[in-house]
C-alpha positions as MATLAB code, in Angstrom:
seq = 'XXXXXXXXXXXXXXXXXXXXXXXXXXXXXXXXXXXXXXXXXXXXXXXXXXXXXXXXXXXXXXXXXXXXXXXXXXXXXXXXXXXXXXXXXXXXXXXXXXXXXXXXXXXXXXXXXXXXXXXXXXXXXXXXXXXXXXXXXXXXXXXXXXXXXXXXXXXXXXXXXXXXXXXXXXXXXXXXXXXXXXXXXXXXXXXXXXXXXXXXXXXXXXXXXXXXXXXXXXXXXXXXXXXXXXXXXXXXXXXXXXXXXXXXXXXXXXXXXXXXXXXXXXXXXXXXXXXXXXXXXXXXXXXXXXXXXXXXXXXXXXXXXXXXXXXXXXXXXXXXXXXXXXXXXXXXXXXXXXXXXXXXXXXXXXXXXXXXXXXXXXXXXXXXXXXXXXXXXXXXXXXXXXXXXXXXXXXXXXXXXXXXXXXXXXXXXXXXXXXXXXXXXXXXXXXXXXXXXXXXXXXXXXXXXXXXXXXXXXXXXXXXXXXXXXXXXXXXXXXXXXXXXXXXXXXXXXXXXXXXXXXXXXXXXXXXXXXX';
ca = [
      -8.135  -13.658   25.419;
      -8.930  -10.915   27.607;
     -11.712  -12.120   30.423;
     -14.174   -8.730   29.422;
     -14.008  -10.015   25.858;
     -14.362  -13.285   26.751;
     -17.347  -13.093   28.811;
     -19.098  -10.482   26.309;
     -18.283  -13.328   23.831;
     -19.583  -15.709   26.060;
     -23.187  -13.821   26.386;
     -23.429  -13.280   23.207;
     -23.338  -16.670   21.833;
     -25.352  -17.740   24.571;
     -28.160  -15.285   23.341;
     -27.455  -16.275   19.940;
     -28.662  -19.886   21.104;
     -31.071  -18.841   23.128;
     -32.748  -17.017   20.394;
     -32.301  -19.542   17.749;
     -33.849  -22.033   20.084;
     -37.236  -19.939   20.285;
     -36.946  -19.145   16.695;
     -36.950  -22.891   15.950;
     -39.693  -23.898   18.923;
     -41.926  -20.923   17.255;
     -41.587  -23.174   13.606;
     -42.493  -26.107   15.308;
     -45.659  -24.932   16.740;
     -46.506  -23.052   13.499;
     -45.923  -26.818   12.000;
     -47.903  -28.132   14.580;
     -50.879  -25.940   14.573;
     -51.080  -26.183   10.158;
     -51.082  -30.273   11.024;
     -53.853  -29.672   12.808;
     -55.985  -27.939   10.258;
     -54.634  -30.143    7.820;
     -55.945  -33.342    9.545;
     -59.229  -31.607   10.264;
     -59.659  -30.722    6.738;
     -58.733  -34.028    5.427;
     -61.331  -35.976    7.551;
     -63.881  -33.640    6.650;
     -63.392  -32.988    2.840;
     -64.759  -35.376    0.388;
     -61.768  -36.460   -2.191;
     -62.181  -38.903   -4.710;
     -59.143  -41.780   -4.222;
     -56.654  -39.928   -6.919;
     -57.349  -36.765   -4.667;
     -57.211  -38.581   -1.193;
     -53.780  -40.030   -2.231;
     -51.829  -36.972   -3.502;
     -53.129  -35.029   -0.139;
     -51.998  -37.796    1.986;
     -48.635  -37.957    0.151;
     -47.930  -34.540    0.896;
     -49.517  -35.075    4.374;
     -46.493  -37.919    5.107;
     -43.827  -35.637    3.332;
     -44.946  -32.890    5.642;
     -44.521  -35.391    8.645;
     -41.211  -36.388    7.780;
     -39.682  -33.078    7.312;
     -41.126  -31.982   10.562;
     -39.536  -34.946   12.114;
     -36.727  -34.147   10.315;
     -36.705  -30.363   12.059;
     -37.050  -29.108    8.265;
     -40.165  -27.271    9.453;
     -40.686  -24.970    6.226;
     -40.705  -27.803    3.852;
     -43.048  -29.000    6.102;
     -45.023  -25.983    5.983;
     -44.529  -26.078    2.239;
     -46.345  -29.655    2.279;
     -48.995  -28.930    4.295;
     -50.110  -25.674    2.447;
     -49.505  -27.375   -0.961;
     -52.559  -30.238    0.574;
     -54.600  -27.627    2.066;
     -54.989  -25.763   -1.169;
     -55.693  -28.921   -3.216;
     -58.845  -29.286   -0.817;
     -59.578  -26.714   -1.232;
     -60.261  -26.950   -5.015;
     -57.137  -24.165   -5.565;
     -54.605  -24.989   -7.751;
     -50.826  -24.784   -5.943;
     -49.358  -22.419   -9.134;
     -45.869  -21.029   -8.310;
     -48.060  -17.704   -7.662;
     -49.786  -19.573   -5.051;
     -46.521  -21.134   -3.550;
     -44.811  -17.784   -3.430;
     -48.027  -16.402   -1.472;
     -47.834  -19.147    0.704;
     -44.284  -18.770    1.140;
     -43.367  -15.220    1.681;
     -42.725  -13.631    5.172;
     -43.156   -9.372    5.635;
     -42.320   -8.126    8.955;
     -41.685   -4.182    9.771;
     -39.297   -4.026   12.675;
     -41.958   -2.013   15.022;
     -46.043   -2.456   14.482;
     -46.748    0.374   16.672;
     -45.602    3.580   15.000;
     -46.119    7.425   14.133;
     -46.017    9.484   11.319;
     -42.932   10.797    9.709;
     -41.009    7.836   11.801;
     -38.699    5.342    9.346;
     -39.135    1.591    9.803;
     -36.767   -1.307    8.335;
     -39.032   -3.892    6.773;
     -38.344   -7.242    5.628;
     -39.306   -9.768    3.257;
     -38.301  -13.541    3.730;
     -39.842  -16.671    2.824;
     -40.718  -19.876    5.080;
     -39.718  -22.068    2.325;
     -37.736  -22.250   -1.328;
     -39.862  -22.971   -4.139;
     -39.988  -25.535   -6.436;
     -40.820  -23.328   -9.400;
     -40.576  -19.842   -9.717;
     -42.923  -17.638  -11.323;
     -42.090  -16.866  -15.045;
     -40.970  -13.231  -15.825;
     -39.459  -10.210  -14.245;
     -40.603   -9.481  -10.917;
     -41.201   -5.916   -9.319;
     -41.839   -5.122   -5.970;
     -43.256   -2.285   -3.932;
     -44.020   -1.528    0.112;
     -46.911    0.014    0.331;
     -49.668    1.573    3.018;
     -52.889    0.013    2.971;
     -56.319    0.535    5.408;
     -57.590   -2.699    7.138;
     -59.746   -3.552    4.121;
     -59.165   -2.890    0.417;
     -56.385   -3.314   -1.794;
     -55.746    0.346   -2.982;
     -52.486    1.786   -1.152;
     -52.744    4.792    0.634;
     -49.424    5.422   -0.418;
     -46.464    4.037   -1.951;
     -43.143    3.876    0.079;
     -40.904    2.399   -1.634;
     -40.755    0.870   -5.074;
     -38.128   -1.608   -6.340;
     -37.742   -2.470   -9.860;
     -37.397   -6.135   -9.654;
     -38.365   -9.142   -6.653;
     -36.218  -12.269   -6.754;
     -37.730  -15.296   -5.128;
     -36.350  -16.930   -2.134;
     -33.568  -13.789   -1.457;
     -34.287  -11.684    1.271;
     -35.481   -8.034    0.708;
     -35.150   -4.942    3.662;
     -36.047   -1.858    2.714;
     -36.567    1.643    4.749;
     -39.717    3.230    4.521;
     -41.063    6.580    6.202;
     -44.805    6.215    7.882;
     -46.940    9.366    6.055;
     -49.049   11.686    7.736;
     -52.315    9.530    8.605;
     -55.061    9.811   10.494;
     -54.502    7.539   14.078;
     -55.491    4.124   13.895;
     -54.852    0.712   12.785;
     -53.542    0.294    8.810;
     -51.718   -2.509    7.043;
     -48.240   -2.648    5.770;
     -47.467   -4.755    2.506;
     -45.226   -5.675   -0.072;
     -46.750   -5.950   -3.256;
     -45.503   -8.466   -5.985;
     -46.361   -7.599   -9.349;
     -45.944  -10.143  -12.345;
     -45.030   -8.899  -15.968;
     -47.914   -7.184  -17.290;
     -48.709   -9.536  -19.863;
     -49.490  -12.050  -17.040;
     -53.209  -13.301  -16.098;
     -51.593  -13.577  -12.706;
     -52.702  -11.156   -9.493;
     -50.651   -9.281   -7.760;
     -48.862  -11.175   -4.551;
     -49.548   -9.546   -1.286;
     -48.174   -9.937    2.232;
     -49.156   -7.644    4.612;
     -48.942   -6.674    8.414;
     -51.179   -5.187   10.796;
     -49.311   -1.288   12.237;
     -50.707    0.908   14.769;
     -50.050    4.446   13.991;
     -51.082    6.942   16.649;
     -49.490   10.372   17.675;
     -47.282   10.308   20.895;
     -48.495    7.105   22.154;
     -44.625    6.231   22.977;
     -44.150    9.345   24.861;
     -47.401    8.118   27.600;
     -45.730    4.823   27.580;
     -42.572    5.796   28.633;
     -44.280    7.762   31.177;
     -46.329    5.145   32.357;
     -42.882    2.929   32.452;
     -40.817    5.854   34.298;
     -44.411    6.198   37.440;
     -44.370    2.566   37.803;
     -40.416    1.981   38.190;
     -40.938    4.893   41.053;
     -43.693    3.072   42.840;
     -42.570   -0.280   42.972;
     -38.739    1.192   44.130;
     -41.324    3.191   47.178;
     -43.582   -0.233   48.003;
     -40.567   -2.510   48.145;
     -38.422   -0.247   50.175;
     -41.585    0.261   52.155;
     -41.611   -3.622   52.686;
     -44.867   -4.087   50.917;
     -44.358   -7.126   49.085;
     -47.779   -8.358   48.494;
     -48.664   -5.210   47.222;
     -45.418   -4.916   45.258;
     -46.465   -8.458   43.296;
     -49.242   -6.738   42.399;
     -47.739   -3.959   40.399;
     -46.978   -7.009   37.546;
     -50.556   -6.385   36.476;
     -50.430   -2.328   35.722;
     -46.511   -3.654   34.365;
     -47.672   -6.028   31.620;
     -50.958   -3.236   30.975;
     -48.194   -0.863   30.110;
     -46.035   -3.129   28.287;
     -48.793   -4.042   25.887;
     -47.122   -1.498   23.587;
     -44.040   -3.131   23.399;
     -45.408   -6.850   22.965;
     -47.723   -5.315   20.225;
     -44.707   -2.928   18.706;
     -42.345   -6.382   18.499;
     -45.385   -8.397   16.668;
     -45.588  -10.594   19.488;
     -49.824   -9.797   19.921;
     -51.973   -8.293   17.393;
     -51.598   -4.542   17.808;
     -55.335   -4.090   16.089;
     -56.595   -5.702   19.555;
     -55.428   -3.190   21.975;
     -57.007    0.033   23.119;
     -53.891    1.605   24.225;
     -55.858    4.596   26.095;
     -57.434    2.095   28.249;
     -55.000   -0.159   29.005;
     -52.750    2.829   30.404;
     -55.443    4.580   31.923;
     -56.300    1.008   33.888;
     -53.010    1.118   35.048;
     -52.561    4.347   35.888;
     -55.900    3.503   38.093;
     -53.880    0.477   39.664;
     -50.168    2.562   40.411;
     -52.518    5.296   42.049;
     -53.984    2.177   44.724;
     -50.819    0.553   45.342;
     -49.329    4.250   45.883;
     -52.288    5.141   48.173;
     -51.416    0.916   50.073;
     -54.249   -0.526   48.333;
     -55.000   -3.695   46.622;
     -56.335   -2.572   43.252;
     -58.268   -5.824   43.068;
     -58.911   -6.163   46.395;
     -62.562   -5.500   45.733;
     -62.768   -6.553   41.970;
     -65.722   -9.033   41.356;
     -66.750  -10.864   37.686;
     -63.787  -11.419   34.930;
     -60.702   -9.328   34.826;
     -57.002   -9.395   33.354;
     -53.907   -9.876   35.757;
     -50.402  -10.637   35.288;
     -47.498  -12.162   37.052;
     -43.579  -12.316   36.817;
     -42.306  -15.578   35.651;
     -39.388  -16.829   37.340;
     -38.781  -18.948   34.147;
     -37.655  -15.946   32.108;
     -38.590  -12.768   34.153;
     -41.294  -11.787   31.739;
     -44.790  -10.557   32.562;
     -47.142  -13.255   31.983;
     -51.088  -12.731   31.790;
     -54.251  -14.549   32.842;
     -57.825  -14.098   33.427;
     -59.453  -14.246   36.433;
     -63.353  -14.928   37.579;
     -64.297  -14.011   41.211;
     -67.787  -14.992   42.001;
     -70.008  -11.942   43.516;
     -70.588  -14.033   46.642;
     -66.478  -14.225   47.500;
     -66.023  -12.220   50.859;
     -62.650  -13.326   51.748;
     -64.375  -15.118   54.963;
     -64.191  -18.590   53.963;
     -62.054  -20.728   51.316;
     -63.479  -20.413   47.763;
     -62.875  -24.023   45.250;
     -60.643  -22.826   42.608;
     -60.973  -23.997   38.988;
     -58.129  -24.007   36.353;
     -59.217  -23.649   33.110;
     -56.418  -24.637   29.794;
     -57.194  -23.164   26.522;
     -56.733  -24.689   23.210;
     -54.739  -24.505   20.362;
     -53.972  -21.225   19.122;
     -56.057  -19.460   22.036;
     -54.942  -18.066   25.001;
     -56.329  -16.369   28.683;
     -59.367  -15.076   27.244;
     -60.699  -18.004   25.364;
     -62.613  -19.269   28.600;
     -64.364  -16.047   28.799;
     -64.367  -14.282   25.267;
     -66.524  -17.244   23.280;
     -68.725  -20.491   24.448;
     -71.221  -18.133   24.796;
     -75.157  -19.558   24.075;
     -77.961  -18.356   21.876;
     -78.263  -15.070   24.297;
     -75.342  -14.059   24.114;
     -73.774  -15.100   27.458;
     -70.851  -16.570   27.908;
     -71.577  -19.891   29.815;
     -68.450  -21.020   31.489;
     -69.020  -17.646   33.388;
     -72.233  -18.033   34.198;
     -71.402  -21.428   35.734;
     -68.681  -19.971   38.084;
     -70.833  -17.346   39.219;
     -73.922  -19.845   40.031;
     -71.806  -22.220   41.762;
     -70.111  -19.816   43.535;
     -66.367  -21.164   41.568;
     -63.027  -18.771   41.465;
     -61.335  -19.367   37.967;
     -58.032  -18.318   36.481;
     -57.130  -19.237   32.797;
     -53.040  -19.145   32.411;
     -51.753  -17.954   28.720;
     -50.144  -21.327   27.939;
     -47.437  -19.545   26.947;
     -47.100  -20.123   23.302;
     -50.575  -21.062   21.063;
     -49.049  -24.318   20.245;
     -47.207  -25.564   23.140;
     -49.109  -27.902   24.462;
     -48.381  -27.085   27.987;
     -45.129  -28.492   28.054;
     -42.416  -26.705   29.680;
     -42.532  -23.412   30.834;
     -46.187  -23.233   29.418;
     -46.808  -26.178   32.415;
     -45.022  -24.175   34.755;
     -47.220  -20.814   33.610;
     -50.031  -22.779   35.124;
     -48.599  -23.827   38.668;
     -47.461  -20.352   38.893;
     -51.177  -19.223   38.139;
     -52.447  -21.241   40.667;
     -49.568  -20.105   43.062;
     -51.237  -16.647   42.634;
     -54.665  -17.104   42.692;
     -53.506  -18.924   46.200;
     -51.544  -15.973   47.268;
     -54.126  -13.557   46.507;
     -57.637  -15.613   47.709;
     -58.312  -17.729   50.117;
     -58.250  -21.304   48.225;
     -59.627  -24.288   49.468;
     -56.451  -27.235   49.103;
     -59.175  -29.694   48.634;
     -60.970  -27.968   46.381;
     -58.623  -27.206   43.228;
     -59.615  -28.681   40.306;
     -58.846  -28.598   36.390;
     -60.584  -28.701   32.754;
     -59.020  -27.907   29.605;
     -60.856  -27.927   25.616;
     -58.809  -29.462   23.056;
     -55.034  -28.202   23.441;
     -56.184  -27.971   27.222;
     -57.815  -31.495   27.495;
     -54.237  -32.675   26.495;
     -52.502  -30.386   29.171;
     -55.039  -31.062   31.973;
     -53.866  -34.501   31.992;
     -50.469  -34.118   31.173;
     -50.003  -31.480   34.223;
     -52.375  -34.044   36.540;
     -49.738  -36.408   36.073;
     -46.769  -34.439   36.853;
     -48.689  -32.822   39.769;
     -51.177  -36.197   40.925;
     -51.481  -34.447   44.746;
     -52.812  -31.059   44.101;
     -55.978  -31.399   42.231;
     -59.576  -33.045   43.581;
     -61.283  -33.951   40.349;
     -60.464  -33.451   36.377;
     -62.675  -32.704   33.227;
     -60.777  -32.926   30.014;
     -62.952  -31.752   26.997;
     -61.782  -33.256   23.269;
     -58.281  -33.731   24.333;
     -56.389  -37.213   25.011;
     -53.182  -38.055   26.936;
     -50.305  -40.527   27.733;
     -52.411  -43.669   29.042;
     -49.555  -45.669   30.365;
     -49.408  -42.864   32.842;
     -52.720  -43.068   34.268;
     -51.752  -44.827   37.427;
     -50.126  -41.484   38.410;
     -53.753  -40.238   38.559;
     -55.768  -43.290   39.768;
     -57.019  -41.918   42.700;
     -58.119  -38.303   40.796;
     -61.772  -38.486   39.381;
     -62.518  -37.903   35.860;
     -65.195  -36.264   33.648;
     -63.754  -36.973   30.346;
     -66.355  -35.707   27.054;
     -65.462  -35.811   23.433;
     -67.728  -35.654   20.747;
     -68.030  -38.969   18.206;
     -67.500  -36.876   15.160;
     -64.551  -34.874   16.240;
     -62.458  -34.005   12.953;
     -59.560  -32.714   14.800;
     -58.859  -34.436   17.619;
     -59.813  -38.286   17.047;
     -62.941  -39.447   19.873;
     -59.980  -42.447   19.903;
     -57.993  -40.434   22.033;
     -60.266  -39.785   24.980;
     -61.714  -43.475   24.580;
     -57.804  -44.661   25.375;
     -58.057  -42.594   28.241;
     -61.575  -43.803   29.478;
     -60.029  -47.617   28.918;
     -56.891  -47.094   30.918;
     -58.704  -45.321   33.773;
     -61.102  -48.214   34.337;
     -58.607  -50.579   34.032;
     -57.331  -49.055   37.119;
     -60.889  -49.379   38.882;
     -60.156  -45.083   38.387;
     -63.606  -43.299   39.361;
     -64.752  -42.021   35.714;
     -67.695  -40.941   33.825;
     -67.073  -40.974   29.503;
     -69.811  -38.900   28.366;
     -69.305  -39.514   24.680;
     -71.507  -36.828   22.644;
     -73.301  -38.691   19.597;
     -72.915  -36.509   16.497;
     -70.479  -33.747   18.297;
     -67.998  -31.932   16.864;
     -64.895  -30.849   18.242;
     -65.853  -27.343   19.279;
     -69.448  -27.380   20.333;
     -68.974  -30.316   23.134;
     -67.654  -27.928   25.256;
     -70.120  -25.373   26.323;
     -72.745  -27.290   26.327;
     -71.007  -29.392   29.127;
     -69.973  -26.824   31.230;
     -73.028  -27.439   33.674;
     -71.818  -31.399   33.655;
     -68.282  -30.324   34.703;
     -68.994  -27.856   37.129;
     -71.529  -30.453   38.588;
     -68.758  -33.203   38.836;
     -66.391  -30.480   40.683;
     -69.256  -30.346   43.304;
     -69.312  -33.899   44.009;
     -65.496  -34.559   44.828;
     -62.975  -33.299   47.326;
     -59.589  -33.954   47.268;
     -58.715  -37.119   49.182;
     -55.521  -36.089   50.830;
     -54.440  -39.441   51.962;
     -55.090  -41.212   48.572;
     -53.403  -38.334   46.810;
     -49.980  -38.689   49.273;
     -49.625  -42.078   48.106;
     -50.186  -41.965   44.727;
     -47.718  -38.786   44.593;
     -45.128  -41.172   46.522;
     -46.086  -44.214   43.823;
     -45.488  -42.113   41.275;
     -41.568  -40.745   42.054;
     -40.675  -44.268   42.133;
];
């Protein structure tokens, strides 16, 4: 075979695997993410024992498919028990609701542009609705049910085979609109109407700034790295990943509804014209703001969230917390919510009065557990914060809610010499590795009425740690649930941070006890 061919062969089954890989780890954390709401619903939903035991049925069939890597009937499972506890009867209607997929190619568009769309489903069903099907894409607004316009209509839907069609965006107003497929039974039926939908973006020559935007930054990175600037050139990831908003939000990949397009670009049009003038554009930042990074894992632009306290100066090393999100969150969850009965947002307001620096990483995927490349999204964090503040070494520490609570412990343990102290909040861990951390103090809280993540798992924890003489206050919260623990121990955790250091020689030996 000719070596061209060969290697363009080569590349291409590579990406083939590569894809199918992320396709597959995206199912599993959808999987994993519906078992959690599952199990929270179950230990929180009264069920009579004929009830209990049909939900837990499907709960176990769920499990073993998942186990199985058969993560749609999975899915199937779960959604079948959610709706029974719900008091909603799983009709092949409801399964086909359930089960269908719609996905336009692009979610950020303009009018007169064409778009493939596509309708899948997640999972086959066990019954199909009675009666000639018909099908039609149409435009909807963000609330109500009456289209806007019709785009394409289809004189008969067959369950579980895949639909594309082409459809041409009308002339509407800018803004944010759904895209659906509606799925009509035979008119004699009592049934509704099925309805998928996704959220578009339409807004006149948006693409055209972008690909400005793209073109001005390509030109001053080229000038700051020629120029030998490479701190400053590390910096232009930020106004990068600004800019490529529009093509994580056009893929799907982040709810386009969420982004102001105008001032994302106009923020980094603000940051090209400070690196172009030699300036750090965040040199003088203070409070809670958005930066980004370059992964080495994958070379994509990676955000988190940053809080720099008003009193930083750059004179003296600054104690650096690391905050992990939870389960289907990401950067902003440490800043956007735990807010109190005035509105502010507490973790914050902590920071700021001890005089704290705090990044939040993305975790990479909602689900992942910070495992992988989502664990090394978080060194890499800290790398930066490092890089761009003076840090104090001793002073690092880390707390995580839920998800996080999980990955602050998991990540201790891979990394036992880099942090001084720990606060997991409603999370849980790998006890038989606690000796990795013995020497790390621990503020571990979980509430005693926790629904989604069992108080069982932190009290393993707790047990393990003393056993192992590990310095560790439990504070378990009588009648807490799993959310509202959290902020109302922020001033508990950033208290314990005050009270330790790193011990350097302590944390060299464990980290040499623990490669053995």
């Amino acid at each position: 075979m000719n070596f061209r061919l060969m290697r363009g062969f080569t590349i291409s089954v590579c990406l083939l695997v590569a894809c199918a890989a992320a396709v597959r780890a995206q199912d599993a954390g959808q999987v994993l993410r519906l078992s959690v709401g599952y199990n929270t619903l179950k230990n929180s939903t009264k069920m009579d024992d004929a009830m209990r035991s049909k939900v837990e049925g499907l709960g176990k069939k769920a499990q073993e498919a998942r186990q199985a890597g058969r993560y749609g009937e999975a899915l199937k499972h779960y959604h079948h028990a959610i709706a029974l506890m719900r008091g909603a009867e799983w009709t092949p209607e409801r399964a086909l609701t359930t089960a269908l997929t719609f996905r336009p190619e692009r979610a950020v568009l303009e009018p007169a542009q064409t778009v493939s769309v596509r309708v899948g489903q997640i999972f086959s069903l066990d019954e199909k609705p009675r009666g000639k099907l018909a099908a039609s894409v149409v435009l909807l607004r963000m609330r109500g049910d009456e289209p806007l316009a019709v785009l394409k209509s289809l004189d008969s839907f067959e369950p579980d085979v895949p639909l594309s069609a082409e459809v041409t965006i009308p002339d509407v107003e800018d803004g944010s609109y759904r895209l659906a497929v509606i799925i009509k039974p035979p008119a004699p039926s009592a049934s509704s109407p099925v309805v998928k939908a996704a959220t578009v973006r339409i807004e006149r020559g948006l693409a055209k700034k972008v690909a400005a935007a793209k073109a001005r930054a390509a030109k001053v990175e080229a000038r700051l790295k020629e120029g030998g600037k490479q701190a400053l050139a590390a910096e232009m990831a930020s106004a990068q990943y600004r800019i490529g908003l529009f093509d994580l939000a056009s893929a799907g990949d982040i709810p386009p509804e969420r982004v102001d397009f105008d001032r994302e670009l106009k923020e980094a049009d603000e940051q090209l014209s400070d690196l172009e003038a030699g300036r750090d554009p965040f040199a003088r930042r203070r409070g809670d703001f958005r930066k980004a990074y370059r992964s080495q894992v994958d070379d994509t632009l990676q955000p988190y969230r940053v809080f720099v306290p008003s009193s930083y100066d750059g004179s003296k090393p600054y104690p650096l917390v690391i905050a992990l999100h939870g389960m289907g969150g990401d950067e902003n969850s440490y800043f956007d919510f735990y807010k109190n009965d005035n509105g502010e947002n507490t973790f914050k307001a902590e920071a700021e009065r001890h005089g704290y620096i705090v990044a939040c990483p993305k975790g990479r995927e909602p689900a992942s557990m910070y495992l992988g490349a989502a664990e090394r999204d978080v060194m890499d964090v800290i790398s930066e914060v490092r890089r761009a503040y003076r840090i104090d070494p001793d002073r690092i520490y880390m707390t995580g809610h839920s998800m996080g609570g999980f990955g602050t412990w998991s990540i201790a343990m891979n990394h036992p010499d880099l942090f001084a102290a720990l606060a997991p909040v409603a999370g849980g861990g790998n006890a038989s590795k606690m000796s990795r951390i013995a020497h790390v103090p621990q503020l571990v809280v979980h509430g005693d009425d926790d629904k989604t993540v069992p108080v069982q798992n932190s009290r393993a924890m707790v047990e393990a740690a003393k056993k192992l003489n590990v310095e560790v206050r439990y504070m378990e919260i009588p009648g807490g649930d799993h959310v509202s623990v959290a902020a109302r121990t922020f001033k508990d955790v950033f208290e314990w941070f005050n009270a330790h250091r790193r011990n350097n020689s302590k944390a060299k030996g464990a980290a040499g006890a623990s490669s053995n």
